[in-house]
Amino acid sequence: MKVHAYAAFEKGSELKPFEYDLSDPHANEVQIKIHYCGICHSDLHLLDGDWDNDNWPLVPGHEIVGEIVQVGDQVKRFTNGQIVGLGWQKDSCTMCNSCRVGKENLCSEMISTCVNGFGGFGEYINANERFVVPISQKENLEKIAPLLCGGVTVYNPLEYYNVRPYMHVGVVGLGGLGHMAVQFADRMGCEVTVFSSSPDKEKEALSLGADKFVAGNISEDYYDYFDFILVSATANLDWDMYLNLLQAEGKLCFVGAPSENISVDVFNLIPKQKMLCAGSIGSPLMIEQMMEFSRRQNIGAQVEVFDLKDVNEAIEKLRKNELRYRAVLKMRNDV
Ligand code: NAP
Ligand code: ZN
């Protein structure tokens, strides 16, 4: 089948219409007709070649919501017509210890939706059913698409590092990931403080569920205050300053990927046994759990919807930090 998509043909270039052949799904795969695809900053890192990727033509896109149109012979969980989602990962080795304990997101043979194949900025995609999640909602699917990568990426560390309702949580950067992190941490019962470089985001941060908003100088009241600070910013900031905001045994957790190496003074870690840590997307099961939590708590992305043909405009807004808060591409007119 011919798939119409948008691709970049070299590092830093604009996306242009691109056609390619897609096979029928393999035995364990489903074929998804894509309705919406979010634009994650990781797509922009790939387009800019920030991660030394060399996969041109590049069809980005890994926050996919759509409808199953074909299933492989051995597919057990899905049937045609079902609404499903697919995130950053579309396959793994399935045999390593991480895969066997259900942490497929930590598999060293991760197959990424838009690195090891053409991604979601197109009409159709095939994926291993193990990495596809059912979606029970029928409406507002554009608000759900960003949960598939951005959502689980911020939900996973809150779960994995055992963030509890009584804790003080900081979120650095109120972008696509950050604005979902605020909602999750707030609905989990935490006190949430946003650290932002954009003073105009204060009102929305508070309406998303933040208790406090800091843009600019950080008051000394916040020293020794936080249990967990989640970094979703793309910039390399003063991490020693953020370590000073943590209580003893607090964690500074990176999900955002600044392009340069980060640096900290080890003596900001040692005396109070503070921790630097990170999160990498989430397993398929965690995506399902996160979707269920989001459905019950009415969590979704605040989105700006663009037609696929306007993808370059959406990417420019992302680059300039002008989105509020996630761009989502609408792939077809009949949804
Ligand atoms: P985004 O929508 O562009 O948000 C990033 C936010 O970072 C911006 O909205 C901005 O928030 C803040 N920021 C940007 N420039 C800044 C500066 N100079 N100083 C301080 N803050 C600045 O990006 P995203 O889609 O949320 O993705 C964020 C990062 O997470 C990316 O690096 C992406 O690759 C990474 N990511 C990682 C994983 C994973 O598995 N670990 C998964 C998905 C994405 P303010 O305006 O509030 O300052
Ligand atoms: Zn992503």
Short mmCIF file of C-alpha atoms and ligand atoms in Angstrom, two decimals:
data_model
loop_
_atom_site.label_atom_id
_atom_site.label_comp_id
_atom_site.label_asym_id
_atom_site.label_seq_id
_atom_site.Cartn_x
_atom_site.Cartn_y
_atom_site.Cartn_z
CA MET A 1 0.00 0.00 0.00
CA LYS A 2 1.20 3.55 -0.76
CA VAL A 3 1.39 5.78 2.32
CA HIS A 4 1.32 9.56 2.00
CA ALA A 5 3.51 11.15 4.65
CA TYR A 6 5.75 14.15 5.36
CA ALA A 7 9.50 13.66 5.59
CA ALA A 8 12.70 15.62 6.07
CA PHE A 9 15.41 14.66 3.61
CA GLU A 10 18.40 16.05 5.48
CA LYS A 11 19.36 17.46 8.86
CA GLY A 12 17.68 20.78 9.63
CA SER A 13 15.50 20.84 6.52
CA GLU A 14 11.76 21.44 6.24
CA LEU A 15 9.40 18.48 5.85
CA LYS A 16 8.00 17.78 2.40
CA PRO A 17 5.37 15.38 1.04
CA PHE A 18 6.77 11.86 0.76
CA GLU A 19 5.29 8.56 -0.42
CA TYR A 20 6.40 5.09 0.51
CA ASP A 21 5.19 1.47 0.30
CA LEU A 22 3.93 -0.19 3.46
CA SER A 23 3.66 -3.99 3.59
CA ASP A 24 0.76 -5.89 5.13
CA PRO A 25 1.27 -6.35 8.87
CA HIS A 26 3.44 -9.31 9.94
CA ALA A 27 1.90 -12.14 11.99
CA ASN A 28 2.18 -10.28 15.35
CA GLU A 29 1.55 -6.79 13.96
CA VAL A 30 -1.46 -4.56 13.51
CA GLN A 31 -1.89 -1.87 10.90
CA ILE A 32 -3.11 1.46 12.22
CA LYS A 33 -4.86 4.14 10.16
CA ILE A 34 -3.58 7.25 11.90
CA HIS A 35 -6.07 9.91 13.02
CA TYR A 36 -3.81 12.16 15.09
CA CYS A 37 -0.11 12.38 15.86
CA GLY A 38 1.43 14.67 18.48
CA ILE A 39 4.71 16.46 17.86
CA CYS A 40 7.18 15.77 20.64
CA HIS A 41 10.42 17.71 21.10
CA SER A 42 12.21 14.41 20.43
CA ASP A 43 10.93 14.71 16.84
CA LEU A 44 12.61 18.10 16.68
CA HIS A 45 15.86 16.71 18.14
CA LEU A 46 15.79 14.07 15.38
CA LEU A 47 15.04 16.63 12.65
CA ASP A 48 17.95 18.75 13.86
CA GLY A 49 20.23 15.68 14.00
CA ASP A 50 20.87 16.39 17.70
CA TRP A 51 21.22 12.68 18.47
CA ASP A 52 23.64 11.86 15.62
CA ASN A 53 20.79 10.13 13.82
CA ASP A 54 21.24 9.50 10.14
CA ASN A 55 17.84 8.12 9.15
CA TRP A 56 16.93 10.24 6.13
CA PRO A 57 14.32 10.52 4.77
CA LEU A 58 12.93 10.92 8.28
CA VAL A 59 9.20 10.65 8.85
CA PRO A 60 8.89 11.79 12.48
CA GLY A 61 5.95 11.16 14.79
CA HIS A 62 5.47 8.82 17.74
CA GLU A 63 2.38 10.01 19.58
CA ILE A 64 -0.10 8.14 17.46
CA VAL A 65 -3.81 7.57 17.87
CA GLY A 66 -5.75 5.77 15.18
CA GLU A 67 -7.91 2.87 14.16
CA ILE A 68 -6.91 -0.71 13.43
CA VAL A 69 -7.54 -1.58 9.80
CA GLN A 70 -5.69 -4.90 9.47
CA VAL A 71 -4.33 -7.51 11.87
CA GLY A 72 -1.62 -10.16 11.38
CA ASP A 73 -2.48 -13.90 11.63
CA GLN A 74 -1.32 -14.28 15.20
CA VAL A 75 -2.71 -11.07 16.68
CA LYS A 76 -4.78 -11.85 19.78
CA ARG A 77 -5.70 -8.59 21.47
CA PHE A 78 -7.04 -6.45 18.67
CA THR A 79 -9.62 -6.45 15.92
CA ASN A 80 -10.36 -4.14 13.04
CA GLY A 81 -12.07 -0.88 13.94
CA GLN A 82 -10.58 -0.62 17.44
CA ILE A 83 -9.16 2.76 18.51
CA VAL A 84 -5.57 2.37 19.69
CA GLY A 85 -2.40 4.27 20.50
CA LEU A 86 1.30 3.83 19.79
CA GLY A 87 4.20 5.72 21.33
CA TRP A 88 7.99 5.98 20.93
CA GLN A 89 8.57 2.21 20.97
CA LYS A 90 7.06 -0.20 18.45
CA ASP A 91 9.06 -3.35 19.22
CA SER A 92 11.81 -4.86 21.41
CA CYS A 93 13.80 -8.11 21.64
CA THR A 94 11.11 -9.54 24.01
CA MET A 95 13.72 -11.96 25.49
CA CYS A 96 16.13 -9.90 27.63
CA ASN A 97 15.63 -9.55 31.38
CA SER A 98 14.07 -6.09 30.97
CA CYS A 99 11.55 -7.38 28.44
CA ARG A 100 10.80 -10.47 30.50
CA VAL A 101 9.91 -8.40 33.57
CA GLY A 102 7.74 -6.06 31.54
CA LYS A 103 10.22 -3.17 31.30
CA GLU A 104 10.43 -3.28 27.53
CA ASN A 105 11.26 0.44 27.54
CA LEU A 106 14.67 -0.50 28.94
CA CYS A 107 15.46 -3.10 26.23
CA SER A 108 18.76 -2.43 24.49
CA GLU A 109 17.25 -3.59 21.22
CA MET A 110 14.42 -1.08 21.35
CA ILE A 111 12.78 -0.51 17.96
CA SER A 112 11.66 3.11 17.84
CA THR A 113 8.58 4.14 15.94
CA CYS A 114 10.22 6.92 13.95
CA VAL A 115 13.92 6.03 14.13
CA ASN A 116 13.78 2.42 12.95
CA GLY A 117 11.13 3.05 10.32
CA PHE A 118 8.75 5.72 9.08
CA GLY A 119 6.79 7.31 11.91
CA GLY A 120 3.42 8.86 12.53
CA PHE A 121 3.43 11.93 10.25
CA GLY A 122 1.62 9.84 7.64
CA GLU A 123 -1.53 7.87 6.97
CA TYR A 124 -0.69 4.37 8.26
CA ILE A 125 1.82 2.46 10.39
CA ASN A 126 2.43 -1.19 11.38
CA ALA A 127 3.47 -2.16 14.92
CA ASN A 128 3.87 -5.24 17.10
CA GLU A 129 0.59 -5.65 19.02
CA ARG A 130 2.54 -5.84 22.30
CA PHE A 131 3.36 -2.14 21.96
CA VAL A 132 -0.09 -1.00 20.90
CA VAL A 133 -2.52 0.10 23.61
CA PRO A 134 -6.32 0.10 23.49
CA ILE A 135 -8.07 3.44 23.92
CA SER A 136 -11.58 3.40 25.33
CA GLN A 137 -12.44 7.05 24.66
CA LYS A 138 -14.16 7.86 21.39
CA GLU A 139 -13.87 11.64 21.55
CA ASN A 140 -11.15 14.26 21.97
CA LEU A 141 -8.57 11.83 20.65
CA GLU A 142 -6.31 14.77 19.79
CA LYS A 143 -5.88 15.43 23.52
CA ILE A 144 -5.01 11.78 24.12
CA ALA A 145 -2.34 11.37 21.42
CA PRO A 146 0.35 13.28 23.41
CA LEU A 147 -0.11 10.92 26.34
CA LEU A 148 1.43 8.11 24.27
CA CYS A 149 4.96 9.51 24.59
CA GLY A 150 5.01 12.75 26.58
CA GLY A 151 2.38 11.55 29.04
CA VAL A 152 3.97 8.24 29.93
CA THR A 153 7.43 9.80 30.04
CA VAL A 154 6.41 11.99 32.97
CA TYR A 155 4.04 9.46 34.60
CA ASN A 156 6.67 6.69 34.64
CA PRO A 157 9.20 8.45 36.94
CA LEU A 158 6.48 9.55 39.36
CA GLU A 159 5.50 5.88 39.67
CA TYR A 160 8.94 4.32 39.40
CA TYR A 161 10.58 6.61 41.98
CA ASN A 162 7.64 6.19 44.31
CA VAL A 163 6.46 9.78 44.53
CA ARG A 164 3.87 9.97 47.32
CA PRO A 165 0.89 12.31 47.83
CA TYR A 166 2.47 14.25 50.70
CA MET A 167 5.57 15.13 48.70
CA HIS A 168 6.71 18.46 47.27
CA VAL A 169 7.31 18.01 43.56
CA GLY A 170 9.04 20.47 41.23
CA VAL A 171 8.56 20.48 37.46
CA VAL A 172 11.23 22.30 35.45
CA GLY A 173 9.89 23.51 32.07
CA LEU A 174 6.21 23.86 31.26
CA GLY A 175 6.17 22.51 27.72
CA GLY A 176 4.53 19.43 26.22
CA LEU A 177 5.88 17.05 28.86
CA GLY A 178 5.86 19.56 31.70
CA HIS A 179 2.20 20.51 31.39
CA MET A 180 1.23 16.82 31.58
CA ALA A 181 3.61 16.26 34.54
CA VAL A 182 1.82 19.01 36.47
CA GLN A 183 -1.53 17.30 35.92
CA PHE A 184 -0.26 13.86 36.97
CA ALA A 185 1.57 15.04 40.09
CA ASP A 186 -1.38 17.20 41.13
CA ARG A 187 -3.91 14.36 40.68
CA MET A 188 -1.61 12.04 42.61
CA GLY A 189 -2.02 14.48 45.49
CA CYS A 190 1.39 16.17 45.51
CA GLU A 191 2.14 19.83 46.01
CA VAL A 192 3.45 20.97 42.63
CA THR A 193 5.78 23.88 41.87
CA VAL A 194 6.59 24.84 38.29
CA PHE A 195 9.96 26.38 37.39
CA SER A 196 9.63 28.15 34.07
CA SER A 197 11.55 30.52 31.83
CA SER A 198 8.22 31.95 30.57
CA PRO A 199 6.51 34.26 33.11
CA ASP A 200 3.35 34.39 30.95
CA LYS A 201 2.65 30.70 31.67
CA GLU A 202 1.79 31.30 35.33
CA LYS A 203 -2.00 31.44 35.03
CA GLU A 204 -2.18 28.29 32.93
CA ALA A 205 0.26 26.45 35.19
CA LEU A 206 -2.02 27.11 38.15
CA SER A 207 -5.12 26.10 36.20
CA LEU A 208 -3.44 22.82 35.19
CA GLY A 209 -2.97 22.02 38.88
CA ALA A 210 0.27 23.67 39.99
CA ASP A 211 0.25 25.17 43.49
CA LYS A 212 3.18 27.52 42.91
CA PHE A 213 4.92 29.04 39.91
CA VAL A 214 8.47 30.36 39.83
CA ALA A 215 9.93 32.30 36.90
CA GLY A 216 13.12 34.15 37.68
CA ASN A 217 14.85 34.30 41.04
CA ILE A 218 14.23 31.38 43.35
CA SER A 219 13.42 32.27 46.95
CA GLU A 220 15.55 30.74 49.74
CA ASP A 221 12.33 29.33 51.17
CA TYR A 222 12.65 26.63 48.53
CA TYR A 223 16.06 25.41 49.69
CA ASP A 224 15.84 21.92 51.22
CA TYR A 225 12.18 21.82 50.22
CA PHE A 226 11.58 19.34 47.39
CA ASP A 227 11.39 15.56 47.48
CA PHE A 228 11.43 15.16 43.72
CA ILE A 229 12.23 17.54 40.87
CA LEU A 230 11.35 16.42 37.36
CA VAL A 231 13.31 18.13 34.60
CA SER A 232 11.46 18.36 31.29
CA ALA A 233 13.35 21.41 29.98
CA THR A 234 15.47 21.10 26.86
CA ALA A 235 18.00 23.68 28.10
CA ASN A 236 21.12 23.07 30.16
CA LEU A 237 20.42 24.92 33.42
CA ASP A 238 22.17 25.45 36.77
CA TRP A 239 21.67 21.93 38.12
CA ASP A 240 23.64 22.61 41.32
CA MET A 241 21.04 25.23 42.16
CA TYR A 242 18.25 22.67 41.66
CA LEU A 243 20.15 20.15 43.83
CA ASN A 244 20.14 22.78 46.59
CA LEU A 245 16.35 22.85 46.44
CA LEU A 246 16.14 19.14 47.29
CA GLN A 247 15.69 17.75 50.80
CA ALA A 248 17.98 14.97 52.02
CA GLU A 249 17.60 11.93 49.74
CA GLY A 250 15.67 13.99 47.22
CA LYS A 251 15.89 13.17 43.53
CA LEU A 252 16.62 15.33 40.52
CA CYS A 253 15.14 13.34 37.66
CA PHE A 254 15.85 14.02 34.00
CA VAL A 255 13.39 13.24 31.25
CA GLY A 256 14.31 16.29 29.17
CA ALA A 257 17.43 15.96 27.08
CA PRO A 258 19.63 19.08 26.98
CA SER A 259 22.00 18.74 24.03
CA GLU A 260 25.19 19.33 26.04
CA ASN A 261 26.46 17.17 28.91
CA ILE A 262 25.08 18.18 32.28
CA SER A 263 27.41 19.01 35.13
CA VAL A 264 27.00 19.01 38.92
CA ASP A 265 29.25 19.41 41.94
CA VAL A 266 29.48 15.98 43.58
CA PHE A 267 29.45 17.70 47.00
CA ASN A 268 25.90 18.76 46.28
CA LEU A 269 25.04 15.05 46.21
CA ILE A 270 27.19 13.46 48.92
CA PRO A 271 26.34 15.13 52.26
CA LYS A 272 22.60 14.54 52.01
CA GLN A 273 22.65 11.52 49.72
CA LYS A 274 20.79 13.31 46.95
CA MET A 275 20.23 11.46 43.72
CA LEU A 276 20.45 12.20 40.02
CA CYS A 277 18.23 9.92 37.99
CA ALA A 278 16.29 9.66 34.75
CA GLY A 279 13.24 8.21 33.06
CA SER A 280 12.91 6.61 29.64
CA ILE A 281 9.36 6.62 28.23
CA GLY A 282 7.40 3.76 29.87
CA SER A 283 6.49 0.14 29.23
CA PRO A 284 3.36 -0.76 27.23
CA LEU A 285 1.66 -1.86 30.47
CA MET A 286 2.55 1.43 32.12
CA ILE A 287 1.12 3.29 29.13
CA GLU A 288 -2.16 1.42 29.67
CA GLN A 289 -2.15 2.20 33.39
CA MET A 290 -1.36 5.85 32.67
CA MET A 291 -4.23 5.97 30.13
CA GLU A 292 -6.65 4.59 32.71
CA PHE A 293 -5.48 7.07 35.35
CA SER A 294 -5.82 9.89 32.80
CA ARG A 295 -9.33 8.80 31.84
CA ARG A 296 -10.50 8.72 35.45
CA GLN A 297 -8.78 11.97 36.39
CA ASN A 298 -9.70 13.75 33.17
CA ILE A 299 -6.06 14.35 32.26
CA GLY A 300 -5.18 15.22 28.70
CA ALA A 301 -2.91 17.49 26.76
CA GLN A 302 -3.81 21.07 26.02
CA VAL A 303 -3.33 21.05 22.26
CA GLU A 304 -3.05 23.17 19.13
CA VAL A 305 -4.27 21.09 16.18
CA PHE A 306 -2.66 21.48 12.75
CA ASP A 307 -3.42 19.82 9.42
CA LEU A 308 -0.59 17.57 8.24
CA LYS A 309 0.19 20.01 5.42
CA ASP A 310 0.94 22.69 8.04
CA VAL A 311 3.48 20.53 9.86
CA ASN A 312 6.36 22.96 9.28
CA GLU A 313 4.41 25.78 10.91
CA ALA A 314 3.76 23.59 13.95
CA ILE A 315 7.43 22.63 14.20
CA GLU A 316 8.49 26.29 14.04
CA LYS A 317 6.18 27.11 16.94
CA LEU A 318 7.66 24.20 18.91
CA ARG A 319 11.17 25.43 18.18
CA LYS A 320 10.29 28.94 19.39
CA ASN A 321 8.59 27.65 22.57
CA GLU A 322 5.34 29.27 21.43
CA LEU A 323 3.02 26.26 21.71
CA ARG A 324 0.44 26.01 24.46
CA TYR A 325 1.27 23.21 25.04
CA ARG A 326 1.40 20.44 22.45
CA ALA A 327 1.03 20.54 18.68
CA VAL A 328 -1.01 17.67 17.29
CA LEU A 329 -1.31 16.86 13.60
CA LYS A 330 -4.68 15.90 12.23
CA MET A 331 -4.06 13.25 9.63
CA ARG A 332 -7.45 13.05 7.93
CA ASN A 333 -10.54 15.16 7.39
CA ASP A 334 -13.06 12.51 8.44
CA VAL A 335 -12.09 12.41 12.16
P1 NAP B 1 8.79 21.28 24.72
O1 NAP B 1 7.33 21.19 24.52
O2 NAP B 1 9.61 22.10 23.78
O3 NAP B 1 9.03 21.78 26.20
C1 NAP B 1 10.32 22.05 26.69
C2 NAP B 1 10.23 23.20 27.70
O4 NAP B 1 11.55 23.45 28.16
C3 NAP B 1 9.78 24.51 27.12
O5 NAP B 1 8.39 24.67 26.97
C4 NAP B 1 10.33 25.48 28.15
O6 NAP B 1 9.44 25.57 29.26
C5 NAP B 1 11.59 24.78 28.63
N1 NAP B 1 12.72 25.49 28.04
C6 NAP B 1 13.02 25.64 26.73
N2 NAP B 1 14.09 26.45 26.60
C7 NAP B 1 14.45 26.82 27.84
C8 NAP B 1 15.48 27.65 28.36
N3 NAP B 1 16.36 28.27 27.56
N4 NAP B 1 15.58 27.78 29.70
C9 NAP B 1 14.71 27.14 30.51
N5 NAP B 1 13.71 26.34 30.06
C10 NAP B 1 13.59 26.20 28.75
O7 NAP B 1 9.45 19.83 24.71
P2 NAP B 1 8.83 18.43 25.19
O8 NAP B 1 8.15 17.77 24.04
O9 NAP B 1 8.12 18.65 26.46
O10 NAP B 1 10.17 17.60 25.44
C11 NAP B 1 11.07 18.00 26.44
C12 NAP B 1 12.33 17.16 26.42
O11 NAP B 1 11.99 15.82 26.82
C13 NAP B 1 12.99 17.01 25.07
O12 NAP B 1 14.40 17.08 25.23
C14 NAP B 1 12.59 15.63 24.61
O13 NAP B 1 13.49 15.04 23.70
C15 NAP B 1 12.59 14.91 25.92
N6 NAP B 1 11.84 13.65 25.93
C16 NAP B 1 12.40 12.62 26.64
C17 NAP B 1 11.74 11.43 26.71
C18 NAP B 1 12.31 10.33 27.54
O14 NAP B 1 11.94 9.17 27.37
N7 NAP B 1 13.17 10.65 28.48
C19 NAP B 1 10.51 11.25 26.07
C20 NAP B 1 9.97 12.33 25.39
C21 NAP B 1 10.65 13.53 25.33
P3 NAP B 1 9.25 27.03 29.96
O15 NAP B 1 8.72 27.94 28.88
O16 NAP B 1 8.28 26.75 31.04
O17 NAP B 1 10.60 27.43 30.46
ZN ZN B 2 8.38 11.74 22.39
#
